[in-house]
Amino acid sequence: MRQLFSFIFPDQASNLAPSVDAIFFALVVLCSVITLLVFVVALFFCVRFRRGSKVDRTPPKGGTLRFEIAWTLIPFFVFCGLFFWAADVYFAMSRPPGGATEIHVVGKQWMWKIQHPDGRREINELHVPVGRPVQLIMTSEDVIHDFFVPAFRAKQDVVPGRYTTEWFTPTKPGRYHLFCSQYCGTNHSTMVGWVYVMEPAEHARWLNQVAVSESLVAEGERHFHSRGCSGCHAPNSQIHAPLLEGIYGKPVPLSDGTIVIADEQYLRDSILLPNKQVAAGYEPIMPTFQGRISEEEVNAIVAYLKHLTDSERSQQ
Amino acid sequence: MSAVPMQAAPQYAPALQPTYLNVQRTIRSWLLTTDHKRIALLYMVSITFFFFVGGVAATLMRLELLTPRAELVTSETYNKLFTIHGVVMLWFFLIPSIPTVLGNFLVPLMIGARDVAFPRLNLASWYLFMVGGAFTLFSIITGGVDTGWTFYTPYSSTYSNGHVVAMAAGIFIAGFGSIATGLNFIVTVHTMRAPGLTWWRLPIFIWSLYTTSIILVLATPVLAITLALMALERIFGVGFFNPAIGGDPLLFQHLFWFYSHPAVYIMILPGMGVVSELIPCFSRRPLFGYKFVAVASVAIGVLGFLVWGHHMFVSSQSIYAGMIFSILSFMVSIPSAIKVFNWTATLYKGSIRFQTPMLYALFFIGLFTIGGLTGLFLACLAIDVHVHDTYFVIAHFHYIMVGGMVMAYLGGIHFWWPKITGRMYPELPAKLAALTVFLGFNLTFFPQFILGYLGMPRRYPVYAPEFQVLNVLSTAGASILAVGYLLPLTYLLWSLRYGRIATPNPWEATGLEWTTHSPPPKDNFETTPLVTAGAYKYDSQAAEAQREVAHV
Ligand SMILES: [Cu+2]
């Protein structure tokens, strides 16, 4: 019985899965009832009023209006209820809780590259501990991909030129499919992998298996110097460029008069498309790094800049 | 076989009065015809050809999916196959199907006109369609395209190899054919109705085609623009969609679905129109809630323009936009529900016969109900996140478009076959074929709902081994379905020569098209009809009484 069930129903391995499945089951019941109703009524009419059957065929009296009103309004209210329920869950799915482990994902034809905060990297595999929320910060090097883990009921397109996020709290240890579900070219169907959900102790052991020389933040700091960013963005620099300590999450006035919040996307655009949004009071002299540094390096630098903010906050 | 009393002798001597079919016999007279009925036949032959092109692609895909590895064809070939299947079936079969074949044939006949408003434009539509088809076939034959019918950027504009531009050009050109057809129908319905034929007396088929035409005219240009921008980016590197050159990949999706979602209604409204003709006729009852069904068609057309973003819930569009699109998607399903309930209620107190067209109509109701209800799952934001781009979506839209539209098309073809050809199709094989199609269809597509919720993504020639059993079931269903589609082709061709001669009104249907000869003369009516009553003046009690008399 269990086996049959797992044959037609996916594993539930994240905090999101039960709430998605609850709506799913409610809909299955509702829709089965409606389908059955339509089928039974239609079949009954077909049999009873078949040509030649001896039944009363006097046309029914009274207009059709009350029926029309009934079968317009009842679906309307049912649908509104469904909408709110599903929207509520969707809202929760789109908002990662604070303190989630941030893992960077880069999609490219046809593989998944994963960067853990402690510097560990993986390809087509993702190891996460059970019970702790994980937020994926994802981008693509080429076309649109999609990071889909059916057992988590989590899916999000991975779009070139921007960061998208996806989060979940794994709830059940095991090995689960990872699929690319946005068509991305020849080997789209082999752009797949595994997500390993592990007990925390086991996960710690896994992390220590490989000696990692530096964390993602340390790697970012290294790039920040070697790529020459610090030549301009430093207190003692000859060039008039903004200091980047504490910039993450702050409002930044731009030269066109608007104000934006410096989120991951803003930091990323500042590096790759510096002329898109120029900070107020500065000359647009920052060179673009597009095509010169890889997505992974950008991820590391962004992690470093975010870290600068965190450490500044903790100092205060 | 049938319980319909057949008039013993035709009311006219066919040899003496030429029909639209034999008024001229040269090939030239067919290729240069401006007769809407002949153009309908040109379309019928062309889209049947394209249907089998798309069908062959589907067959190869289903065979490949028998095993979890890419064994029969390579991934590259598989990607080309699903692109061919999608492009050909959508733009060269489904979108033209009922409008250009049954619509072209019936719109003037149903409103008592001699032809459409612009007969030469009508012929031009067919040529545009054929030129577009030629471009598409060219790109298929010279190596194919692997973008999928959705042409998502930047894959299509930058990374894909193959004749993307040629295929897009084919769709672009055929699109102008669609626009011209839509325009023609709109003007025809407005200006050429017979005296007395007010809007509230129009058959629902006309209401449906009228709404479809408006969608065609308003939405198709957006598709043309989108494909043109994509081609410009591909050829000249103008950055519209590729972020590496300053574009926005989501912009493409917004533009594409702004057309392609309404296009879904282009592919179902005409089917609803056909079913609204069949159900009253075979149950001998006026259509229940006529005005509501008519208005529901228009409502679907209008709301259909406001829900495109429900294809983009996981694309990274704003979650608030997602919520608006979700609630609107629920709303657009209400008029469809209204229709299903009204069709079912029409059966009440009827005197129901089950000839082939009625079987198709009943199957339509069943499959469309399932297709529509599974659409609710997709409108639910949280569920869509999980099933988006999986086989659940594939199953859902095949229930609507194949279970719905193709059933309606076949039902309509059988219903009006006597009017179109002057011959009856053979009832028994036709019923068998209808049943085969129904069974094969469900076996093919029902397992795909389960596959989808399990998480099997679409466009996967290589898939996880645990999905194999359901895929094998689906392929088994597809082979039955294939037989079901080949049967009508055979017996309908057979009936052209050997079918029983049809009377002007073999189904004793109401509707102006049944008041003229079968097949109609070139100018449709001998005298312009005068309309004094609404559509669907059926009477089940009278039908029963007549039957008693016939049996005594
Ligand atoms: Cu991919």
Short mmCIF file of N, CA and C in Angstrom, two decimals, chain B residues 387-448:
data_model
loop_
_atom_site.label_atom_id
_atom_site.label_comp_id
_atom_site.label_asym_id
_atom_site.label_seq_id
_atom_site.Cartn_x
_atom_site.Cartn_y
_atom_site.Cartn_z
N VAL B 387 3.94 22.20 -9.83
CA VAL B 387 3.65 21.47 -11.06
C VAL B 387 4.00 22.24 -12.33
N HIS B 388 4.40 23.50 -12.20
CA HIS B 388 4.78 24.26 -13.38
C HIS B 388 5.89 23.54 -14.15
N ASP B 389 5.77 23.55 -15.49
CA ASP B 389 6.78 22.90 -16.34
C ASP B 389 6.94 21.41 -16.07
N THR B 390 5.91 20.78 -15.53
CA THR B 390 5.94 19.32 -15.41
C THR B 390 4.86 18.74 -16.32
N TYR B 391 4.75 17.41 -16.29
CA TYR B 391 3.74 16.73 -17.10
C TYR B 391 2.33 17.05 -16.66
N PHE B 392 2.15 17.59 -15.46
CA PHE B 392 0.81 17.98 -15.04
C PHE B 392 0.26 19.02 -16.00
N VAL B 393 1.10 19.98 -16.36
CA VAL B 393 0.67 21.03 -17.28
C VAL B 393 0.40 20.44 -18.66
N ILE B 394 1.28 19.53 -19.08
CA ILE B 394 1.09 18.88 -20.38
C ILE B 394 -0.28 18.20 -20.42
N ALA B 395 -0.57 17.44 -19.36
CA ALA B 395 -1.84 16.71 -19.33
C ALA B 395 -3.00 17.69 -19.34
N HIS B 396 -2.90 18.74 -18.52
CA HIS B 396 -3.98 19.73 -18.43
C HIS B 396 -4.31 20.30 -19.80
N PHE B 397 -3.29 20.79 -20.50
CA PHE B 397 -3.67 21.49 -21.74
C PHE B 397 -4.00 20.53 -22.88
N HIS B 398 -3.53 19.29 -22.78
CA HIS B 398 -4.01 18.34 -23.79
C HIS B 398 -5.47 17.96 -23.53
N TYR B 399 -5.88 17.92 -22.26
CA TYR B 399 -7.31 17.68 -22.01
C TYR B 399 -8.16 18.79 -22.61
N ILE B 400 -7.67 20.03 -22.53
CA ILE B 400 -8.45 21.12 -23.11
C ILE B 400 -8.35 21.09 -24.64
N MET B 401 -7.12 20.98 -25.14
CA MET B 401 -6.95 21.22 -26.57
C MET B 401 -7.19 19.98 -27.42
N VAL B 402 -6.80 18.82 -26.93
CA VAL B 402 -7.08 17.60 -27.70
C VAL B 402 -8.41 17.02 -27.26
N GLY B 403 -8.57 16.86 -25.91
CA GLY B 403 -9.84 16.34 -25.42
C GLY B 403 -10.99 17.28 -25.75
N GLY B 404 -10.73 18.58 -25.73
CA GLY B 404 -11.76 19.55 -26.05
C GLY B 404 -11.83 19.84 -27.53
N MET B 405 -10.87 20.62 -27.97
CA MET B 405 -10.97 21.16 -29.33
C MET B 405 -10.98 20.08 -30.41
N VAL B 406 -10.11 19.08 -30.32
CA VAL B 406 -10.07 18.09 -31.40
C VAL B 406 -11.35 17.26 -31.41
N MET B 407 -11.88 16.93 -30.20
CA MET B 407 -13.16 16.23 -30.14
C MET B 407 -14.25 17.06 -30.83
N ALA B 408 -14.26 18.36 -30.51
CA ALA B 408 -15.29 19.22 -31.09
C ALA B 408 -15.11 19.31 -32.60
N TYR B 409 -13.86 19.39 -33.03
CA TYR B 409 -13.60 19.46 -34.47
C TYR B 409 -14.13 18.22 -35.16
N LEU B 410 -13.79 17.05 -34.61
CA LEU B 410 -14.26 15.81 -35.22
C LEU B 410 -15.78 15.72 -35.17
N GLY B 411 -16.36 16.12 -34.03
CA GLY B 411 -17.82 16.13 -33.93
C GLY B 411 -18.42 17.01 -35.00
N GLY B 412 -17.84 18.20 -35.15
CA GLY B 412 -18.34 19.14 -36.15
C GLY B 412 -18.18 18.62 -37.56
N ILE B 413 -17.04 18.02 -37.84
CA ILE B 413 -16.80 17.48 -39.18
C ILE B 413 -17.86 16.42 -39.50
N HIS B 414 -18.15 15.54 -38.55
CA HIS B 414 -19.16 14.52 -38.81
C HIS B 414 -20.54 15.13 -38.98
N PHE B 415 -20.84 16.13 -38.13
CA PHE B 415 -22.18 16.74 -38.16
C PHE B 415 -22.43 17.42 -39.51
N TRP B 416 -21.44 18.19 -39.96
CA TRP B 416 -21.66 18.96 -41.19
C TRP B 416 -21.13 18.24 -42.43
N TRP B 417 -20.60 17.03 -42.26
CA TRP B 417 -20.09 16.27 -43.41
C TRP B 417 -21.13 16.16 -44.52
N PRO B 418 -22.39 15.79 -44.19
CA PRO B 418 -23.40 15.71 -45.26
C PRO B 418 -23.60 17.04 -45.97
N LYS B 419 -23.52 18.14 -45.21
CA LYS B 419 -23.70 19.45 -45.85
C LYS B 419 -22.51 19.78 -46.73
N ILE B 420 -21.30 19.44 -46.25
CA ILE B 420 -20.09 19.79 -46.99
C ILE B 420 -19.94 18.95 -48.25
N THR B 421 -20.18 17.62 -48.11
CA THR B 421 -19.87 16.72 -49.22
C THR B 421 -21.09 16.20 -49.94
N GLY B 422 -22.26 16.30 -49.31
CA GLY B 422 -23.45 15.72 -49.91
C GLY B 422 -23.57 14.23 -49.67
N ARG B 423 -22.69 13.69 -48.82
CA ARG B 423 -22.73 12.25 -48.52
C ARG B 423 -22.80 12.04 -47.02
N MET B 424 -23.41 10.92 -46.61
CA MET B 424 -23.39 10.55 -45.20
C MET B 424 -22.12 9.75 -44.91
N TYR B 425 -21.56 9.94 -43.73
CA TYR B 425 -20.47 9.06 -43.32
C TYR B 425 -21.10 7.77 -42.77
N PRO B 426 -20.37 6.66 -42.73
CA PRO B 426 -20.94 5.42 -42.19
C PRO B 426 -20.98 5.47 -40.67
N GLU B 427 -22.15 5.23 -40.10
CA GLU B 427 -22.35 5.47 -38.67
C GLU B 427 -21.54 4.53 -37.77
N LEU B 428 -21.55 3.23 -38.10
CA LEU B 428 -20.93 2.27 -37.17
C LEU B 428 -19.43 2.48 -37.01
N PRO B 429 -18.67 2.52 -38.11
CA PRO B 429 -17.23 2.78 -37.93
C PRO B 429 -16.97 4.12 -37.24
N ALA B 430 -17.83 5.08 -37.51
CA ALA B 430 -17.62 6.39 -36.91
C ALA B 430 -17.78 6.32 -35.40
N LYS B 431 -18.78 5.57 -34.96
CA LYS B 431 -18.97 5.44 -33.51
C LYS B 431 -17.78 4.71 -32.88
N LEU B 432 -17.34 3.66 -33.56
CA LEU B 432 -16.19 2.91 -33.06
C LEU B 432 -14.97 3.82 -32.95
N ALA B 433 -14.76 4.64 -33.97
CA ALA B 433 -13.60 5.53 -33.96
C ALA B 433 -13.70 6.51 -32.81
N ALA B 434 -14.91 7.05 -32.59
CA ALA B 434 -15.08 8.02 -31.51
C ALA B 434 -14.72 7.38 -30.17
N LEU B 435 -15.18 6.14 -29.97
CA LEU B 435 -14.86 5.45 -28.72
C LEU B 435 -13.37 5.20 -28.58
N THR B 436 -12.74 4.80 -29.70
CA THR B 436 -11.30 4.54 -29.68
C THR B 436 -10.54 5.80 -29.29
N VAL B 437 -10.93 6.91 -29.91
CA VAL B 437 -10.26 8.17 -29.60
C VAL B 437 -10.42 8.49 -28.11
N PHE B 438 -11.63 8.30 -27.60
CA PHE B 438 -11.89 8.64 -26.20
C PHE B 438 -11.04 7.79 -25.25
N LEU B 439 -11.04 6.49 -25.49
CA LEU B 439 -10.27 5.60 -24.61
C LEU B 439 -8.78 5.89 -24.74
N GLY B 440 -8.30 5.95 -25.98
CA GLY B 440 -6.88 6.20 -26.21
C GLY B 440 -6.44 7.50 -25.59
N PHE B 441 -7.29 8.51 -25.72
CA PHE B 441 -6.93 9.81 -25.18
C PHE B 441 -6.72 9.74 -23.67
N ASN B 442 -7.69 9.14 -22.98
CA ASN B 442 -7.58 9.11 -21.52
C ASN B 442 -6.39 8.29 -21.05
N LEU B 443 -6.14 7.19 -21.74
CA LEU B 443 -5.00 6.36 -21.34
C LEU B 443 -3.69 7.11 -21.60
N THR B 444 -3.67 7.93 -22.64
CA THR B 444 -2.44 8.67 -22.93
C THR B 444 -2.19 9.74 -21.88
N PHE B 445 -3.22 10.50 -21.57
CA PHE B 445 -2.97 11.72 -20.82
C PHE B 445 -3.26 11.63 -19.33
N PHE B 446 -4.12 10.69 -18.90
CA PHE B 446 -4.37 10.68 -17.47
C PHE B 446 -3.11 10.36 -16.67
N PRO B 447 -2.32 9.35 -17.07
CA PRO B 447 -1.10 9.06 -16.29
C PRO B 447 -0.18 10.27 -16.17
N GLN B 448 -0.30 11.19 -17.12
CA GLN B 448 0.61 12.33 -17.10
C GLN B 448 0.32 13.30 -15.95
#
